[in-house]
Coordinates of C-alpha atoms in Angstrom, one line a residue:
M1 CA 30.8 54.0 60.5
V2 CA 27.7 55.9 59.6
Q3 CA 24.3 54.1 59.9
S4 CA 23.1 52.6 56.6
S5 CA 26.5 53.4 54.9
G6 CA 27.1 49.8 53.9
K7 CA 29.5 48.9 56.8
S8 CA 28.2 45.3 57.1
S9 CA 28.3 44.9 53.3
V10 CA 31.9 46.0 53.2
L11 CA 32.8 43.4 55.9
E12 CA 30.9 40.7 54.0
S13 CA 32.8 41.6 50.8
I14 CA 36.1 41.3 52.6
V15 CA 35.1 37.9 54.1
G16 CA 33.5 36.8 50.9
K17 CA 30.4 35.5 52.7
D18 CA 26.9 36.7 53.3
F19 CA 26.5 36.3 57.0
L20 CA 25.5 39.6 58.7
P21 CA 22.0 40.6 59.6
R22 CA 20.3 43.3 57.3
G23 CA 17.5 45.7 57.6
A24 CA 16.6 49.4 58.1
G25 CA 17.9 51.5 61.0
I26 CA 20.2 50.1 63.6
V27 CA 20.8 46.4 62.6
T28 CA 24.2 46.1 64.3
R29 CA 23.3 46.5 68.0
R30 CA 26.3 44.8 69.5
P31 CA 30.0 45.0 68.5
L32 CA 30.9 42.0 66.4
V33 CA 34.6 41.0 66.8
L34 CA 35.3 39.1 63.6
Q35 CA 38.6 37.1 63.4
L36 CA 39.5 35.9 60.0
H37 CA 41.9 32.9 59.8
R38 CA 43.3 31.9 56.4
I39 CA 43.5 28.1 55.9
D40 CA 45.3 26.4 53.1
E41 CA 42.4 24.0 52.2
G42 CA 39.2 22.6 53.5
R43 CA 35.7 23.7 53.9
E44 CA 34.9 27.1 55.2
Y45 CA 33.4 27.2 58.7
A46 CA 32.7 29.6 61.5
E47 CA 32.8 29.4 65.3
F48 CA 31.3 31.6 68.0
M49 CA 33.1 32.0 71.3
H50 CA 29.9 31.5 73.2
L51 CA 29.4 28.2 71.3
P52 CA 32.9 26.8 71.3
K53 CA 32.2 23.2 70.3
K54 CA 29.9 24.1 67.4
K55 CA 31.1 24.6 63.8
F56 CA 28.8 26.5 61.4
T57 CA 29.2 25.7 57.7
D58 CA 25.9 27.3 56.8
F59 CA 26.5 31.1 56.9
A60 CA 22.7 31.8 56.9
A61 CA 22.8 30.0 60.3
V62 CA 25.6 32.3 61.4
R63 CA 23.5 35.3 60.5
K64 CA 20.6 33.9 62.6
E65 CA 22.9 33.2 65.5
I66 CA 24.2 36.8 65.5
S67 CA 20.6 38.1 65.6
D68 CA 19.6 35.6 68.3
E69 CA 22.7 36.3 70.4
T70 CA 22.0 40.1 70.1
D71 CA 18.4 39.6 71.2
R72 CA 19.6 37.5 74.2
E73 CA 21.6 40.5 75.4
T74 CA 19.4 43.4 74.4
G75 CA 16.0 41.8 74.1
R76 CA 13.8 42.2 71.0
S77 CA 14.2 46.0 71.0
K78 CA 16.2 48.6 69.3
Q79 CA 18.6 49.2 72.2
I80 CA 22.3 48.6 71.9
S81 CA 24.9 46.8 74.1
S82 CA 28.6 47.2 74.4
V83 CA 29.1 43.4 75.1
P84 CA 30.8 42.0 72.0
I85 CA 30.0 38.9 70.0
H86 CA 33.1 37.0 69.1
L87 CA 33.1 35.2 65.7
S88 CA 35.9 33.4 64.0
I89 CA 35.8 32.5 60.3
F90 CA 38.2 29.9 58.8
S91 CA 38.5 30.1 55.0
P92 CA 41.1 29.8 52.2
N93 CA 39.5 33.0 50.7
V94 CA 40.4 35.5 53.5
V95 CA 43.4 37.3 54.8
N96 CA 44.5 37.0 58.4
L97 CA 42.7 40.0 60.0
T98 CA 40.6 40.9 63.0
L99 CA 37.6 43.2 62.1
V100 CA 35.1 44.8 64.4
D101 CA 31.6 45.6 63.1
L102 CA 30.2 48.4 65.3
P103 CA 26.7 50.1 65.5
G104 CA 26.6 52.9 63.0
L105 CA 26.8 56.5 64.2
T106 CA 23.4 58.2 64.2
K107 CA 22.1 61.7 64.9
V108 CA 18.7 61.1 66.5
A109 CA 17.0 58.4 68.6
V110 CA 14.0 56.7 67.0
E111 CA 11.0 55.2 68.6
G112 CA 11.9 52.5 71.1
Q113 CA 15.4 53.9 71.8
H114 CA 16.7 55.9 74.7
E115 CA 17.5 59.5 74.1
S116 CA 21.1 58.7 75.1
I117 CA 21.6 56.2 72.3
V118 CA 23.3 58.8 70.0
Q119 CA 26.0 59.4 72.7
D120 CA 26.1 55.8 73.7
I121 CA 27.0 54.7 70.2
E122 CA 29.6 57.3 69.8
N123 CA 31.2 56.4 73.1
M124 CA 31.2 52.7 72.1
V125 CA 32.8 53.5 68.8
R126 CA 35.4 55.7 70.4
S127 CA 36.3 52.9 73.0
F128 CA 37.3 50.7 70.1
I129 CA 39.0 53.1 67.6
E130 CA 41.0 55.0 70.3
K131 CA 43.2 52.0 70.7
P132 CA 46.5 52.7 69.0
N133 CA 46.7 49.3 67.3
C134 CA 43.3 49.6 65.7
I135 CA 42.9 50.3 61.9
I136 CA 40.0 52.7 61.3
L137 CA 37.7 52.1 58.4
A138 CA 35.9 55.4 57.9
I139 CA 33.1 54.2 55.8
S140 CA 31.0 56.9 54.1
P141 CA 28.4 56.8 51.3
A142 CA 29.5 58.6 48.1
N143 CA 26.0 60.0 47.6
Q144 CA 26.3 62.2 50.8
D145 CA 28.5 65.2 51.5
L146 CA 31.8 64.1 53.1
A147 CA 32.1 67.5 54.9
T148 CA 29.2 66.3 57.2
S149 CA 30.5 62.7 57.5
D150 CA 30.5 61.7 61.2
A151 CA 32.9 58.9 60.3
I152 CA 35.5 61.3 59.0
K153 CA 34.9 63.7 61.9
I154 CA 35.4 61.1 64.7
S155 CA 38.4 59.5 62.9
R156 CA 40.1 62.9 62.7
E157 CA 39.6 63.3 66.4
V158 CA 41.2 60.0 67.5
D159 CA 43.7 59.8 64.7
P160 CA 44.6 63.4 63.7
K161 CA 47.7 62.4 61.7
G162 CA 45.7 59.8 59.7
E163 CA 48.3 57.1 60.4
R164 CA 45.8 54.4 60.8
T165 CA 42.7 55.6 59.0
F166 CA 41.5 54.2 55.7
G167 CA 38.7 56.1 53.9
V168 CA 36.2 53.7 52.3
L169 CA 33.6 55.1 49.9
T170 CA 30.5 53.1 49.4
K171 CA 27.4 53.4 47.1
I172 CA 29.5 54.9 44.2
D173 CA 27.2 53.2 41.8
L174 CA 24.2 55.0 43.3
M175 CA 25.4 58.5 42.8
D176 CA 23.2 61.0 40.8
Q177 CA 23.7 60.8 37.0
G178 CA 26.4 63.2 35.9
T179 CA 28.2 63.1 39.2
N180 CA 31.2 60.9 40.3
A181 CA 33.6 60.4 43.1
V182 CA 36.8 60.8 41.2
D183 CA 38.0 63.9 43.1
I184 CA 37.5 62.1 46.4
L185 CA 39.1 58.8 45.3
E186 CA 42.1 60.8 43.9
G187 CA 42.4 62.6 47.2
K188 CA 41.7 66.1 45.7
S189 CA 38.6 67.1 47.5
Y190 CA 39.3 65.4 50.8
K191 CA 42.8 64.1 51.2
L192 CA 43.8 61.3 53.6
Q193 CA 47.2 59.9 54.3
Y194 CA 46.2 56.6 52.6
P195 CA 44.3 56.7 49.3
W196 CA 40.5 56.4 49.4
I197 CA 39.2 53.0 48.3
G198 CA 35.9 52.8 46.6
V199 CA 33.7 49.7 46.8
V200 CA 30.5 48.6 45.1
N201 CA 28.4 46.4 47.3
R202 CA 25.6 44.1 46.2
S203 CA 22.3 45.7 45.5
Q204 CA 19.2 44.7 47.3
A205 CA 18.1 43.0 44.2
D206 CA 21.3 41.0 44.2
I207 CA 20.8 40.1 47.8
N208 CA 17.2 39.0 47.1
K209 CA 18.4 36.8 44.2
S210 CA 21.1 35.4 46.6
V211 CA 24.0 36.5 44.3
D212 CA 27.1 35.0 45.9
M213 CA 30.2 36.9 46.8
I214 CA 32.3 35.5 44.1
A215 CA 29.9 36.8 41.5
A216 CA 29.6 40.1 43.4
R217 CA 33.3 40.6 43.5
R218 CA 33.5 39.9 39.8
R219 CA 30.8 42.5 39.1
E220 CA 32.6 45.0 41.3
R221 CA 35.8 44.6 39.3
E222 CA 33.9 44.9 36.1
Y223 CA 32.2 48.1 37.3
F224 CA 35.5 49.9 38.0
S225 CA 37.2 48.5 34.9
N226 CA 34.4 49.5 32.6
S227 CA 33.5 52.9 34.0
P228 CA 35.2 55.7 32.1
E229 CA 35.5 57.7 35.2
Y230 CA 37.2 55.0 37.4
K231 CA 39.0 52.6 35.1
H232 CA 42.3 54.4 35.7
L233 CA 41.8 53.7 39.4
A234 CA 40.4 50.2 38.9
Q235 CA 43.6 48.4 40.3
K236 CA 43.2 50.4 43.6
M237 CA 39.5 49.9 44.1
G238 CA 37.2 47.2 45.4
S239 CA 36.7 45.1 48.5
E240 CA 39.5 42.6 47.6
H241 CA 42.0 45.5 47.3
L242 CA 40.7 46.9 50.6
G243 CA 41.3 43.6 52.4
K244 CA 44.8 43.3 51.0
M245 CA 45.6 46.9 51.9
M246 CA 44.5 46.4 55.5
S247 CA 46.5 43.1 55.8
K248 CA 49.7 44.8 54.4
H249 CA 49.2 47.8 56.7
L250 CA 48.7 45.5 59.7
E251 CA 51.8 43.6 58.7
R252 CA 53.8 46.8 58.5
V253 CA 52.5 48.0 61.9
I254 CA 53.3 44.6 63.5
K255 CA 56.9 44.5 62.0
S256 CA 57.6 48.0 63.2
R257 CA 56.6 47.0 66.7
I258 CA 58.4 43.7 66.7
P259 CA 61.4 44.9 68.8
G260 CA 59.0 46.2 71.5
L261 CA 57.0 43.0 71.4
Q262 CA 60.1 40.9 71.6
S263 CA 61.3 42.9 74.6
L264 CA 57.9 42.7 76.3
I265 CA 57.5 39.0 75.7
A266 CA 61.1 38.3 76.9
K267 CA 60.4 40.3 80.1
T268 CA 57.1 38.5 80.6
I269 CA 58.7 35.1 80.1
T270 CA 61.4 36.0 82.7
E271 CA 58.8 37.1 85.2
L272 CA 56.7 33.9 84.6
E273 CA 59.8 31.7 84.9
T274 CA 60.8 33.5 88.2
E275 CA 57.3 33.0 89.6
L276 CA 57.3 29.3 88.5
S277 CA 60.6 28.8 90.1
R278 CA 59.3 30.4 93.3
L279 CA 56.3 28.1 93.3
G280 CA 58.5 25.1 93.0
K281 CA 58.2 21.8 91.1
P282 CA 54.9 20.0 90.8
I283 CA 54.4 17.0 93.1
A284 CA 55.2 13.6 91.8
T285 CA 52.4 11.0 91.6
D286 CA 54.2 7.8 92.6
A287 CA 55.8 6.9 95.9
G288 CA 59.3 6.8 94.5
G289 CA 58.9 10.2 92.9
K290 CA 57.5 11.6 96.2
L291 CA 60.4 10.1 98.2
Y292 CA 63.0 11.5 95.7
M293 CA 61.3 14.9 95.9
V294 CA 61.4 15.0 99.7
M295 CA 65.0 13.9 99.7
E296 CA 66.0 16.6 97.2
I297 CA 64.2 19.3 99.3
C298 CA 66.0 18.1 102.4
R299 CA 69.3 18.1 100.6
S300 CA 68.7 21.7 99.5
F301 CA 68.0 22.6 103.1
D302 CA 71.1 20.7 104.3
Q303 CA 73.3 22.5 101.7
I304 CA 72.1 25.9 102.8
F305 CA 72.7 25.0 106.5
K306 CA 76.3 23.9 105.6
E307 CA 76.8 27.2 103.7
H308 CA 75.9 29.1 106.9
L309 CA 78.5 27.1 108.8
D310 CA 81.2 27.4 106.2
G311 CA 80.9 31.1 105.7
A312 CA 79.2 31.2 102.3
R313 CA 76.2 32.5 104.2
S314 CA 76.3 34.6 107.4
G315 CA 75.9 33.2 110.9
G316 CA 78.6 30.5 111.3
D317 CA 81.1 33.2 112.5
K318 CA 79.1 33.4 115.8
I319 CA 80.4 30.0 116.8
Y320 CA 84.0 31.3 116.5
G321 CA 82.8 34.2 118.7
V322 CA 81.9 31.7 121.4
F323 CA 85.3 30.2 121.4
D324 CA 87.3 33.5 121.0
N325 CA 85.3 35.7 123.3
Q326 CA 82.4 34.2 125.3
F327 CA 84.2 31.0 126.6
P328 CA 87.5 32.8 127.6
A329 CA 85.5 35.6 129.3
A330 CA 83.6 33.0 131.3
L331 CA 86.9 31.4 132.4
K332 CA 88.2 34.7 133.4
R333 CA 85.1 35.4 135.5
L334 CA 86.0 32.4 137.6
Q335 CA 88.7 34.6 139.3
F336 CA 91.0 31.8 140.4
D337 CA 93.4 34.2 142.2
K338 CA 90.6 35.5 144.4
H339 CA 89.5 32.0 145.4
L340 CA 93.2 31.2 146.3
S341 CA 93.4 33.8 149.0
M342 CA 95.5 32.9 152.1
D343 CA 92.4 32.3 154.1
N344 CA 91.0 29.8 151.6
V345 CA 94.4 28.1 151.2
R346 CA 94.8 27.9 155.0
K347 CA 91.3 26.5 155.4
L348 CA 91.5 23.8 152.7
I349 CA 95.0 22.7 153.7
T350 CA 94.1 22.5 157.4
E351 CA 90.9 20.6 156.5
A352 CA 92.9 18.2 154.4
D353 CA 95.1 17.2 157.3
G354 CA 92.2 15.8 159.2
Y355 CA 93.0 15.0 162.8
Q356 CA 96.7 14.4 161.9
P357 CA 98.7 17.4 160.6
H358 CA 100.9 16.6 157.5
L359 CA 104.5 15.9 158.1
I360 CA 106.4 16.9 155.0
A361 CA 104.0 18.6 152.4
P362 CA 100.3 19.2 152.3
E363 CA 99.6 16.9 149.3
Q364 CA 95.9 16.4 150.0
G365 CA 95.6 20.1 150.5
Y366 CA 97.2 20.8 147.2
R367 CA 94.8 18.3 145.5
R368 CA 91.8 19.8 147.1
L369 CA 92.8 23.3 146.2
I370 CA 93.4 22.3 142.5
E371 CA 90.3 20.1 142.2
S372 CA 88.1 22.8 143.7
R373 CA 89.2 25.3 141.1
L374 CA 89.2 22.9 138.1
V375 CA 85.7 21.7 138.9
S376 CA 84.5 25.3 138.5
I377 CA 85.5 25.1 134.8
R378 CA 82.5 22.8 134.2
G379 CA 80.2 25.7 134.2
P380 CA 81.9 27.7 131.3
A381 CA 82.3 24.4 129.4
E382 CA 78.6 23.6 129.6
A383 CA 77.7 27.2 128.8
A384 CA 79.9 27.0 125.7
V385 CA 78.1 23.9 124.6
D386 CA 74.7 25.5 125.1
A387 CA 75.8 28.7 123.3
V388 CA 77.0 26.7 120.2
H389 CA 73.7 24.7 120.4
A390 CA 71.7 27.9 120.3
I391 CA 73.6 29.2 117.3
L392 CA 73.1 25.9 115.4
K393 CA 69.4 26.0 116.1
E394 CA 69.2 29.6 114.8
L395 CA 71.1 28.5 111.7
V396 CA 68.6 25.6 111.2
Q397 CA 65.7 28.1 111.3
R398 CA 67.5 30.4 108.9
A399 CA 68.2 27.6 106.5
I400 CA 64.5 26.5 106.7
G401 CA 63.5 30.0 105.8
A402 CA 65.9 30.2 102.9
T403 CA 64.8 26.8 101.4
M404 CA 62.1 27.9 99.0
E405 CA 60.6 24.4 98.6
L406 CA 59.9 24.1 102.3
K407 CA 57.7 27.2 102.1
Q408 CA 55.7 25.3 99.5
Y409 CA 55.0 22.3 101.9
P410 CA 54.2 23.4 105.5
T411 CA 54.0 19.9 107.0
L412 CA 57.4 19.0 105.5
R413 CA 58.8 22.2 106.9
V414 CA 57.7 21.4 110.4
E415 CA 58.9 17.8 110.1
V416 CA 62.4 18.8 108.9
S417 CA 62.7 21.5 111.5
T418 CA 61.7 19.1 114.3
A419 CA 64.1 16.4 113.0
A420 CA 67.0 18.9 112.8
I421 CA 66.4 20.3 116.3
E422 CA 66.1 16.8 117.8
S423 CA 69.4 15.9 116.1
L424 CA 71.1 19.0 117.5
E425 CA 69.7 18.1 121.0
R426 CA 71.3 14.7 120.8
M427 CA 74.6 16.2 119.6
K428 CA 74.5 18.8 122.4
E429 CA 74.2 16.0 125.0
E430 CA 77.1 14.1 123.5
S431 CA 79.2 17.3 123.3
K432 CA 78.4 18.3 126.9
K433 CA 79.4 14.8 128.1
A434 CA 82.7 14.9 126.1
S435 CA 83.5 18.4 127.3
L436 CA 82.8 17.7 130.9
Q437 CA 84.9 14.5 130.6
L438 CA 87.9 16.7 129.6
V439 CA 87.4 18.7 132.8
D440 CA 86.9 15.6 134.9
M441 CA 90.1 14.0 133.4
E442 CA 92.1 17.1 134.5
C443 CA 90.6 16.8 138.0
G444 CA 91.2 13.1 138.2
Y445 CA 94.9 13.1 137.3
L446 CA 97.3 15.9 138.1
T447 CA 100.5 16.4 136.0
V448 CA 103.2 15.2 138.4
E449 CA 106.0 16.7 136.2
F450 CA 104.7 20.2 136.9
F451 CA 105.3 19.7 140.6
R452 CA 108.7 18.0 140.2
K453 CA 110.0 21.1 138.5
L454 CA 109.0 23.3 141.4
P455 CA 111.9 24.5 143.6
Q456 CA 112.0 22.7 147.0
D457 CA 112.2 24.5 150.3
I458 CA 115.5 23.1 151.2
E459 CA 117.0 24.4 148.0
K460 CA 116.0 27.9 149.2
G461 CA 117.6 27.4 152.6
G462 CA 114.5 26.2 154.2
N463 CA 114.6 23.5 156.9
P464 CA 112.1 20.7 156.4
T465 CA 112.3 19.9 160.1
H466 CA 110.8 23.2 161.1
S467 CA 107.7 23.2 163.2
I468 CA 104.5 22.2 161.5
F469 CA 103.0 25.5 162.6
D470 CA 105.8 27.4 160.9
R471 CA 104.5 26.0 157.6
Y472 CA 101.3 27.9 158.0
N473 CA 102.9 31.3 158.0
D474 CA 101.8 33.9 155.3
S475 CA 104.8 33.4 153.1
Y476 CA 104.3 29.7 152.9
L477 CA 100.6 30.0 152.2
R478 CA 101.2 32.6 149.5
R479 CA 103.7 30.2 147.9
V480 CA 101.1 27.3 148.0
G481 CA 98.5 29.6 146.5
S482 CA 100.9 30.7 143.7
T483 CA 101.8 27.1 142.9
V484 CA 98.2 26.0 142.7
L485 CA 97.2 29.1 140.6
S486 CA 100.1 28.4 138.2
Y487 CA 98.9 24.8 137.8
V488 CA 95.2 25.7 137.4
N489 CA 96.1 28.4 134.8
M490 CA 98.1 25.8 132.9
V491 CA 95.2 23.4 132.8
C492 CA 92.8 26.2 132.0
S493 CA 94.9 27.2 129.0
S494 CA 94.9 23.6 127.8
L495 CA 91.1 23.3 128.2
R496 CA 90.6 26.6 126.5
N497 CA 91.8 24.9 123.3
S498 CA 90.6 21.3 123.9
I499 CA 86.9 22.1 124.8
P500 CA 86.3 24.1 121.6
K501 CA 87.8 21.2 119.7
S502 CA 85.5 18.8 121.5
I503 CA 82.4 21.0 120.8
V504 CA 83.3 21.4 117.1
Y505 CA 83.8 17.6 116.8
C506 CA 80.6 16.6 118.6
Q507 CA 78.3 19.4 117.5
V508 CA 79.4 21.4 114.5
R509 CA 81.1 18.6 112.5
E510 CA 78.4 16.2 113.4
A511 CA 75.7 18.6 112.3
K512 CA 77.4 19.1 109.0
R513 CA 77.8 15.3 108.5
S514 CA 74.5 13.8 109.8
L515 CA 71.9 16.4 110.7
L516 CA 69.0 14.6 109.0
D517 CA 70.3 11.0 109.0
F518 CA 67.7 9.8 111.5
F519 CA 65.0 11.6 109.5
F520 CA 66.1 9.9 106.3
T521 CA 66.0 6.5 108.0
E522 CA 62.5 7.1 109.1
L523 CA 61.6 8.5 105.7
G524 CA 62.5 5.3 103.9
K525 CA 59.9 3.5 106.0
K526 CA 57.0 5.7 104.9
E527 CA 54.4 4.6 102.4
S528 CA 53.0 6.7 99.6
K529 CA 50.1 8.1 101.6
Q530 CA 52.4 9.1 104.4
L531 CA 54.8 10.8 101.9
A532 CA 51.8 12.6 100.4
T533 CA 51.0 14.1 103.8
L534 CA 54.4 15.7 103.8
L535 CA 53.8 17.2 100.4
D536 CA 50.6 19.0 101.4
E537 CA 50.7 21.8 98.9
D538 CA 48.0 24.4 98.8
P539 CA 45.6 23.6 96.0
A540 CA 45.6 27.3 95.0
V541 CA 49.4 27.1 94.5
M542 CA 49.0 23.9 92.3
Q543 CA 46.4 25.7 90.2
R544 CA 48.6 28.8 90.0
R545 CA 51.5 26.7 88.8
T546 CA 49.5 25.0 86.1
S547 CA 48.1 28.3 84.9
I548 CA 51.6 29.9 84.8
G549 CA 52.9 26.9 83.0
K550 CA 50.3 27.2 80.2
R551 CA 50.9 31.0 79.9
L552 CA 54.6 30.4 79.7
E553 CA 54.2 27.9 76.9
L554 CA 52.0 30.3 75.0
Y555 CA 54.5 33.2 75.4
R556 CA 57.4 30.9 74.3
Q557 CA 55.4 29.9 71.2
A558 CA 54.7 33.6 70.5
Q559 CA 58.4 34.4 71.0
A560 CA 59.4 31.8 68.5
E561 CA 56.8 33.0 66.0
I562 CA 57.8 36.6 66.4
D563 CA 61.5 35.8 66.1
A564 CA 60.8 33.9 62.9
V565 CA 58.9 37.0 61.5
A566 CA 61.8 39.3 62.6
W567 CA 64.4 37.2 60.8
S568 CA 62.3 37.1 57.7
K569 CA 62.2 40.9 57.4

């Protein structure tokens, strides 16, 4: 981490390629996020995120592009930027790792740099290494005192237990004669949780001679194997060992977090599937597909509407309330007994005689009295039809609101709602006609049997030859009123059952059976463009669905891969 400690050289050794800019002072002025991808075979190549279609096979060109891209962000100055450069390298000679090359920690600003650069670099380094999934490479030169190493100091602060810190000692071959780094590498002078790893990078002379990494790695192995001080540690030293150690550590960390990852991914997949379901299916492209889609949405709505009527959803019970409470209460409010007072009976019977008083019985009077009361039942019958119609309209709107697909297509929602309401209007008119016919039939034909069973005056000692005017006495009128009231109540009781049956048959049953039949007939006549206007989905919703679909696919792939790793443990 320390400036000029050999950070970039260590990364190059791990990658096995010479591709990072070099020089004195701060050379790394932007974070470089380096993703290593191991491939089985083929030529090595690199790709920059900012140049996605360009493959670099010349790693000298990679070095130049890093410098150029740095200058594009910072200018040709010594300033730094926290905006990272993303580079991917594909090679059979690497392990799968993501490495980040950061500007080295420094203690003073040099000419051309802001005074805040010391703190700016430290803040930038902290922002990366504070992340709990990050492995810290605390790179320090062996020819400097570790006690003053900024790399060790900042690593201790963010990772006090040392659970993710690897100490890397560079420039071992440049130590003063008679000194060595054995105590450090053996963990005696400065112990870390993981053993220190020493590396020997290429010298400037090697770089000038363009010594490749394969030869450099071989020299590094030979150095540790042939050095009396280090040969007992040779198997645990070198950049190759460092890369393998990091890869194994990363694998251990990942495996330890697999259950949490599985849970998080499963939760995310469920959330995405729920949102995708809420957004609905994508629109079909052909006319047949569009027609099928509209029909399926309408069937969903129709099913929900039926569930409201049948009790699977709330609301249908209100119809029963009309028949059991509202309609009987309206009939009761007609107050037949009050309208059959002696004065009203006398008036209607007298009027029915015309200019000739009746001789035996006031039949026309009876008929007028009965008809005048039965006709009044038309009002409650119509009110019952209207009440059920209002409930059915309410249930249509509730079913519209509960049909998720109709929220997706506003025009279709309006069309379905309009078609359903129009159907209910037609059914209401038919129901009203049928219900009023039931009342009119009762008015048009009186049940003779009822009157035949009535006791005759003569059976009670009465004299049918009494004066006409004796027939209009109070006792007689009360008997007429009582007879009419009994008949009207009998008919009213019958209509109380038959009118609800008529309403259910003409409105409720018909709404369940054919609410959208007319709409379906018209739908079959529409062309593709007309169908498309019904499926006028918001473009933002379409884009959101596509985006979620892609994310869902990626998460499912990740789930499959993680599950495979979990089973292989």
